[in-house]
XYZ file of C-alpha atoms in Angstrom:
419
model
C 46.469 55.243 13.082
C 43.344 53.078 13.007
C 44.019 49.400 12.721
C 41.566 47.668 10.441
C 40.869 44.223 11.754
C 40.537 41.767 8.900
C 37.685 39.326 9.088
C 37.875 35.847 7.793
C 35.234 35.123 5.089
C 32.079 33.495 6.454
C 32.084 29.742 5.815
C 29.841 28.728 2.823
C 27.611 25.892 3.751
C 28.619 22.814 2.002
C 27.323 19.316 1.820
C 28.986 16.437 3.670
C 28.797 12.975 2.227
C 28.276 10.397 4.817
C 29.998 7.117 4.484
C 28.407 3.704 4.122
C 29.651 2.835 7.596
C 27.902 5.938 8.967
C 24.664 4.777 7.476
C 25.021 1.229 8.824
C 25.871 2.507 12.283
C 22.846 4.919 12.163
C 20.574 2.112 11.031
C 21.458 -0.159 13.913
C 21.282 2.761 16.341
C 17.666 3.333 15.171
C 16.843 -0.329 15.606
C 18.270 -0.283 19.165
C 16.218 2.792 19.783
C 13.017 1.044 18.815
C 12.639 2.273 15.173
C 12.224 -1.087 13.382
C 10.634 0.292 10.294
C 9.657 -2.420 7.812
C 12.363 -4.881 9.052
C 9.937 -7.278 10.746
C 7.766 -7.424 7.611
C 10.685 -8.005 5.297
C 12.275 -10.629 7.613
C 8.773 -12.463 7.982
C 8.372 -12.385 4.203
C 11.820 -13.969 3.613
C 11.202 -16.644 6.230
C 7.684 -17.457 5.054
C 8.760 -17.780 1.415
C 11.685 -19.954 2.407
C 9.541 -22.299 4.559
C 6.706 -22.613 1.982
C 9.238 -23.169 -0.817
C 10.963 -25.989 1.108
C 7.740 -27.623 2.177
C 5.856 -27.075 -1.230
C 8.298 -26.432 -4.070
C 5.286 -25.530 -6.328
C 5.004 -22.421 -4.103
C 7.694 -20.740 -6.180
C 6.486 -21.897 -9.518
C 5.857 -19.377 -12.197
C 2.055 -19.766 -12.103
C 1.818 -19.497 -8.342
C 4.269 -16.537 -8.284
C 1.843 -14.677 -10.517
C -1.149 -15.787 -8.448
C 0.442 -14.026 -5.423
C 0.148 -10.679 -7.264
C -3.457 -11.102 -8.306
C -4.698 -12.682 -5.061
C -3.163 -9.898 -2.849
C -4.021 -6.872 -5.117
C -7.412 -5.993 -3.559
C -6.042 -6.214 -0.063
C -2.983 -4.177 -0.834
C -4.980 -1.385 -2.538
C -7.526 -1.111 0.358
C -4.611 -1.277 2.848
C -2.964 1.673 1.155
C -6.008 3.737 1.951
C -6.193 2.477 5.528
C -2.604 3.700 6.115
C -3.854 7.268 5.883
C -6.553 6.712 8.484
C -4.278 4.707 10.808
C -1.632 7.548 10.738
C -4.224 9.661 12.600
C -4.811 6.834 15.146
C -8.267 6.322 13.653
C -9.855 3.148 12.090
C -12.206 2.458 9.221
C -14.074 -0.793 9.598
C -16.283 -0.107 6.655
C -13.529 -0.149 4.063
C -14.231 -3.734 2.936
C -17.894 -3.397 2.262
C -17.477 0.162 1.016
C -15.378 -1.443 -1.734
C -18.228 -3.951 -2.339
C -20.749 -1.142 -2.769
C -18.488 0.687 -5.176
C -17.935 -2.508 -7.094
C -21.718 -3.034 -7.273
C -22.089 0.489 -8.627
C -19.475 -0.347 -11.303
C -21.198 -3.638 -12.308
C -24.624 -2.067 -12.410
C -23.435 0.745 -14.717
C -21.430 -1.568 -16.973
C -23.844 -4.442 -17.281
C -27.334 -3.150 -16.769
C -26.912 0.513 -17.930
C -24.228 -0.265 -20.604
C -22.050 2.656 -19.689
C -18.460 2.879 -21.122
C -15.836 1.605 -18.777
C -14.249 4.853 -18.082
C -17.499 6.548 -17.006
C -18.398 3.502 -14.750
C -14.992 3.520 -13.056
C -15.128 7.231 -12.483
C -18.621 7.034 -10.902
C -17.513 4.137 -8.866
C -14.556 6.018 -7.412
C -16.631 9.143 -6.896
C -19.015 6.966 -4.816
C -16.129 5.989 -2.670
C -15.087 9.589 -2.284
C -18.639 10.594 -1.229
C -18.691 7.677 1.290
C -15.371 8.823 2.770
C -16.532 12.441 2.993
C -19.662 11.538 4.929
C -17.699 9.196 7.331
C -14.945 11.768 7.774
C -17.461 14.565 8.487
C -19.168 12.540 11.232
C -15.868 11.841 12.797
C -14.335 15.289 12.511
C -17.252 17.541 12.807
C -19.861 15.628 14.852
C -17.061 14.049 16.964
C -18.456 10.543 16.801
C -15.653 8.025 17.346
C -14.384 6.491 14.113
C -14.895 3.035 15.562
C -18.647 3.673 16.000
C -19.143 5.535 12.647
C -17.403 2.897 10.588
C -18.959 0.013 12.442
C -22.330 1.390 11.645
C -21.300 1.856 8.051
C -19.925 -1.710 8.039
C -23.382 -2.997 8.875
C -25.291 -0.545 6.617
C -23.098 -1.155 3.509
C -23.873 -4.947 3.594
C -27.569 -4.016 3.374
C -26.866 -1.493 0.578
C -25.076 -4.069 -1.417
C -27.953 -6.576 -0.911
C -30.446 -3.986 -2.166
C -28.396 -3.028 -5.112
C -27.858 -6.700 -6.066
C -31.434 -7.645 -5.642
C -30.916 -9.647 -2.374
C -28.123 -11.856 -3.625
C -27.968 -11.672 -7.459
C -24.675 -11.956 -9.145
C -23.854 -9.304 -11.909
C -21.358 -10.409 -14.427
C -18.580 -7.892 -15.566
C -17.561 -8.700 -19.104
C -16.028 -5.383 -20.155
C -12.550 -6.267 -21.507
C -10.778 -3.255 -19.952
C -12.148 -3.864 -16.507
C -11.647 -7.589 -16.718
C -8.095 -7.138 -18.064
C -6.904 -5.284 -14.913
C -6.496 -8.613 -13.099
C -6.707 -11.121 -15.882
C -4.437 -9.798 -18.606
C -0.660 -9.321 -18.730
C 1.774 -6.838 -20.267
C 3.701 -8.079 -23.289
C 7.150 -9.378 -22.489
C 9.002 -6.427 -23.906
C 6.751 -4.011 -22.008
C 7.374 -6.067 -18.759
C 11.115 -5.472 -19.186
C 10.499 -1.780 -20.185
C 8.484 -1.349 -16.994
C 11.353 -2.641 -14.905
C 13.757 -0.338 -16.626
C 11.539 2.652 -16.046
C 11.182 1.827 -12.349
C 14.910 1.361 -11.865
C 15.873 4.385 -13.741
C 13.128 6.445 -12.089
C 14.310 5.282 -8.639
C 17.918 6.286 -9.643
C 16.837 9.662 -10.740
C 14.989 10.275 -7.544
C 18.011 9.273 -5.427
C 20.323 11.575 -7.461
C 17.827 14.477 -7.253
C 17.608 13.977 -3.585
C 21.404 14.134 -3.300
C 21.514 17.275 -5.318
C 18.832 19.028 -3.395
C 20.354 18.174 -0.057
C 23.799 19.284 -1.228
C 22.324 22.610 -2.434
C 21.002 23.189 1.114
C 24.300 22.122 2.744
C 22.831 18.962 4.272
C 24.455 15.549 4.602
C 24.028 13.412 1.569
C 24.032 9.602 0.938
C 27.259 8.251 -0.502
C 27.122 7.280 -4.115
C 28.171 3.720 -3.203
C 25.054 3.351 -1.042
C 22.857 4.669 -3.837
C 24.420 2.238 -6.222
C 23.803 -0.623 -3.878
C 20.111 0.349 -3.519
C 19.625 0.594 -7.336
C 21.431 -2.731 -7.950
C 19.289 -4.419 -5.244
C 16.128 -3.076 -6.812
C 17.228 -4.127 -10.255
C 18.107 -7.704 -9.094
C 14.877 -8.212 -7.184
C 12.766 -6.678 -9.973
C 14.607 -8.567 -12.564
C 13.952 -11.816 -10.924
C 10.203 -11.000 -10.520
C 9.874 -10.081 -14.140
C 11.834 -13.191 -15.296
C 9.533 -15.482 -13.378
C 6.428 -13.639 -14.619
C 7.514 -13.870 -18.212
C 7.709 -17.635 -18.042
C 4.837 -19.349 -19.805
C 2.149 -20.117 -17.192
C -0.633 -21.545 -19.485
C -1.329 -25.274 -19.583
C -2.157 -24.814 -23.290
C 0.019 -22.096 -24.665
C -0.984 -22.722 -28.243
C -4.548 -21.747 -27.341
C -3.890 -19.018 -24.798
C -0.549 -17.588 -23.611
C -0.009 -16.485 -20.053
C 3.255 -14.545 -19.927
C 4.206 -11.146 -18.678
C 3.590 -8.837 -15.638
C -0.120 -8.631 -14.742
C -1.706 -5.255 -15.471
C -2.586 -4.870 -11.839
C 1.205 -4.577 -10.933
C 1.752 -1.248 -12.704
C -1.483 -0.006 -11.230
C -0.263 -0.699 -7.676
C 3.135 0.836 -8.573
C 1.436 4.026 -9.739
C -0.649 4.234 -6.662
C 2.378 3.570 -4.459
C 4.426 6.306 -6.237
C 1.532 8.908 -6.002
C 0.626 8.397 -2.340
C 4.348 8.054 -1.250
C 4.968 11.414 -2.967
C 1.969 13.033 -1.241
C 2.906 11.770 2.175
C 6.639 12.428 1.934
C 7.047 15.421 -0.284
C 3.985 17.684 0.299
C 2.855 19.929 3.120
C -0.430 17.917 3.246
C 1.627 14.804 4.056
C 3.560 16.536 6.740
C 0.247 17.826 8.271
C -1.055 14.189 8.382
C 2.070 13.096 10.367
C 1.772 16.170 12.605
C -1.945 15.586 13.390
C -1.242 11.850 14.018
C 1.664 12.679 16.282
C -0.172 15.287 18.322
C -3.431 16.714 17.138
C -3.506 19.578 19.743
C -0.032 20.751 18.852
C -0.929 20.594 15.141
C -4.037 22.689 15.811
C -1.980 25.286 17.652
C 0.471 25.323 14.748
C -2.327 26.428 12.491
C -3.151 23.151 10.832
C -6.882 22.545 10.092
C -7.157 19.239 11.976
C -10.789 18.656 11.019
C -10.045 19.025 7.325
C -7.108 16.589 7.562
C -9.206 14.044 9.531
C -11.970 14.279 6.918
C -9.632 14.009 3.983
C -7.944 10.754 5.159
C -11.355 9.069 5.236
C -12.007 10.337 1.685
C -8.691 8.857 0.620
C -9.463 5.529 2.432
C -12.874 5.056 0.833
C -11.622 6.200 -2.618
C -8.862 3.614 -2.385
C -11.523 1.029 -1.278
C -13.452 1.870 -4.458
C -10.367 1.039 -6.532
C -9.989 -2.104 -4.479
C -13.592 -3.041 -5.406
C -12.833 -2.434 -9.042
C -9.812 -4.779 -8.795
C -12.011 -7.363 -7.007
C -14.662 -7.112 -9.745
C -11.949 -7.597 -12.345
C -10.490 -10.637 -10.790
C -13.856 -12.437 -10.265
C -15.430 -11.023 -13.550
C -18.554 -10.475 -11.432
C -19.859 -8.748 -8.344
C -22.015 -10.272 -5.614
C -23.083 -9.345 -2.031
C -19.872 -11.033 -0.673
C -17.594 -8.733 -2.755
C -15.486 -6.823 -0.190
C -16.809 -8.843 2.670
C -15.504 -12.086 4.312
C -11.903 -11.607 5.504
C -10.992 -8.614 3.149
C -11.159 -5.873 5.834
C -9.282 -7.909 8.361
C -6.591 -8.723 5.893
C -6.304 -5.070 4.775
C -5.959 -3.750 8.307
C -3.513 -6.623 9.005
C -1.513 -5.709 5.944
C -1.076 -2.188 6.990
C -0.074 -3.042 10.649
C 2.123 -5.979 9.710
C 3.973 -3.795 7.216
C 4.857 -1.359 9.979
C 2.131 1.255 10.253
C 1.427 2.087 13.918
C -2.069 1.656 15.300
C -1.256 4.629 17.621
C -0.910 7.057 14.811
C 1.903 9.289 13.531
C 4.073 6.401 12.041
C 3.683 4.605 8.733
C 4.252 4.597 5.015
C 2.225 3.483 2.010
C 4.894 0.995 1.352
C 3.966 -0.739 4.550
C 0.674 -1.738 2.928
C 2.462 -3.364 0.050
C 4.907 -5.292 2.289
C 2.154 -6.378 4.782
C -0.077 -7.298 1.864
C 2.730 -9.508 0.503
C 3.093 -11.288 3.917
C -0.754 -11.806 4.097
C -0.820 -13.133 0.497
C 2.030 -15.542 1.094
C 0.442 -16.858 4.332
C -2.881 -17.343 2.607
C -1.479 -18.812 -0.566
C 1.147 -20.952 1.048
C -1.119 -22.572 3.643
C -3.683 -23.256 0.930
C -1.105 -25.226 -1.014
C -0.344 -27.169 2.109
C -3.985 -28.068 2.413
C -4.792 -26.229 5.583
C -8.404 -25.204 6.136
C -9.631 -21.560 6.284
C -9.792 -21.792 10.075
C -6.079 -22.473 10.343
C -5.266 -19.632 7.958
C -7.307 -17.148 10.092
C -5.545 -18.331 13.231
C -2.073 -18.013 11.737
C -2.807 -14.620 10.129
C -4.346 -13.414 13.582
C -1.165 -14.517 15.391
C 0.994 -12.634 12.878
C -1.179 -9.609 13.235
C -0.937 -9.726 17.049
C 2.836 -10.164 16.847
C 3.065 -7.109 14.567
C 0.954 -5.018 16.952
C 3.037 -6.254 19.876
C 6.298 -5.282 18.099
C 4.843 -1.894 17.377
C 3.848 -1.344 21.045
C 7.241 -2.469 22.381
C 9.072 -0.367 19.780
C 7.188 2.678 20.891
C 8.013 2.063 24.488
C 11.661 1.491 23.594
C 11.717 4.697 21.546
C 10.154 6.650 24.343
C 12.676 5.246 26.806
C 15.652 6.150 24.595
C 14.281 9.576 23.707
C 14.101 8.811 19.995
C 10.380 9.693 19.819
């Protein structure tokens, strides 16, 4: 008689929920392995805010708190675009003056040609995209090093701006929509509604991530950790909105300055869009792959030249948006728009936030965190009465420290086998 061997049913893949302790242990293991992430930027931001608040209590006043957002907006936006270029180990030295050229196009169309704001903004951004396409093509197809290409563009765009602005003329930007980007605020109720939308959206993203990972049988974050993240975001965001909703006007009966500046939701939208593209699309994975090892990416079937060209398009497109923000803040455009220290601050913001100069490592959030550090240094030292020279020295030292930490962390990661 044949004996039928019974087989146990195959195990069904199931999700495993990791404990908070597992996450804490894993986090410290990554730090020991050289993966510091945004920790240096966050720690530096906390220390700088504490020091400046102690030395100049006006630093944390409602009016100065709002100034930090508007002062750092242009740098943050340009730095977001630079993150994409730095992820490939490339550089764009022309981003600052490219933003000035795009701002000049905007001002020319608004003031002298009397175009509607939406058409002028669109043409300004398209100008940035075309600039990025030309730069990216020269780097990817002609094989000219990005340093040389963008240095040449850095010089050329200064001349273009001078020619467009009649060798130094100042063009006023009086369109209420464009001017309102940096100079107007959301109503108080809408400021709180924005916070609620951000918190609920973040909660929804976290829960969807848990559900998707559970469906694939992957380890999921514990609900306690998710709740802790959401509460932390709600507390930090709530404090920010509270301070921004305090009256900042010296004459509130004539003009009221309360609410979140319009530029804040603009930055949040850009952050959300680019974070999704980098972290949730095949295009984003291809960028990291090319930045990590371009030859391996090419052998895997990735069109490396197309990726390299596209990041310059994104960078210059974001520079155009940065130029629009700058024109809004100054209500005018001149040959210095996008010049001076803008490029240095933008590169510094991306690197200080945690984006590697060696490629393959970085997030769009790094630009926001690094931009906050740069804005705090510039603003705080200005309140303390230090000269521009001292500000440059301190910012340069902070940038050098960030680059040094990046280099050391990469060596540590290579030594421990985590890279």
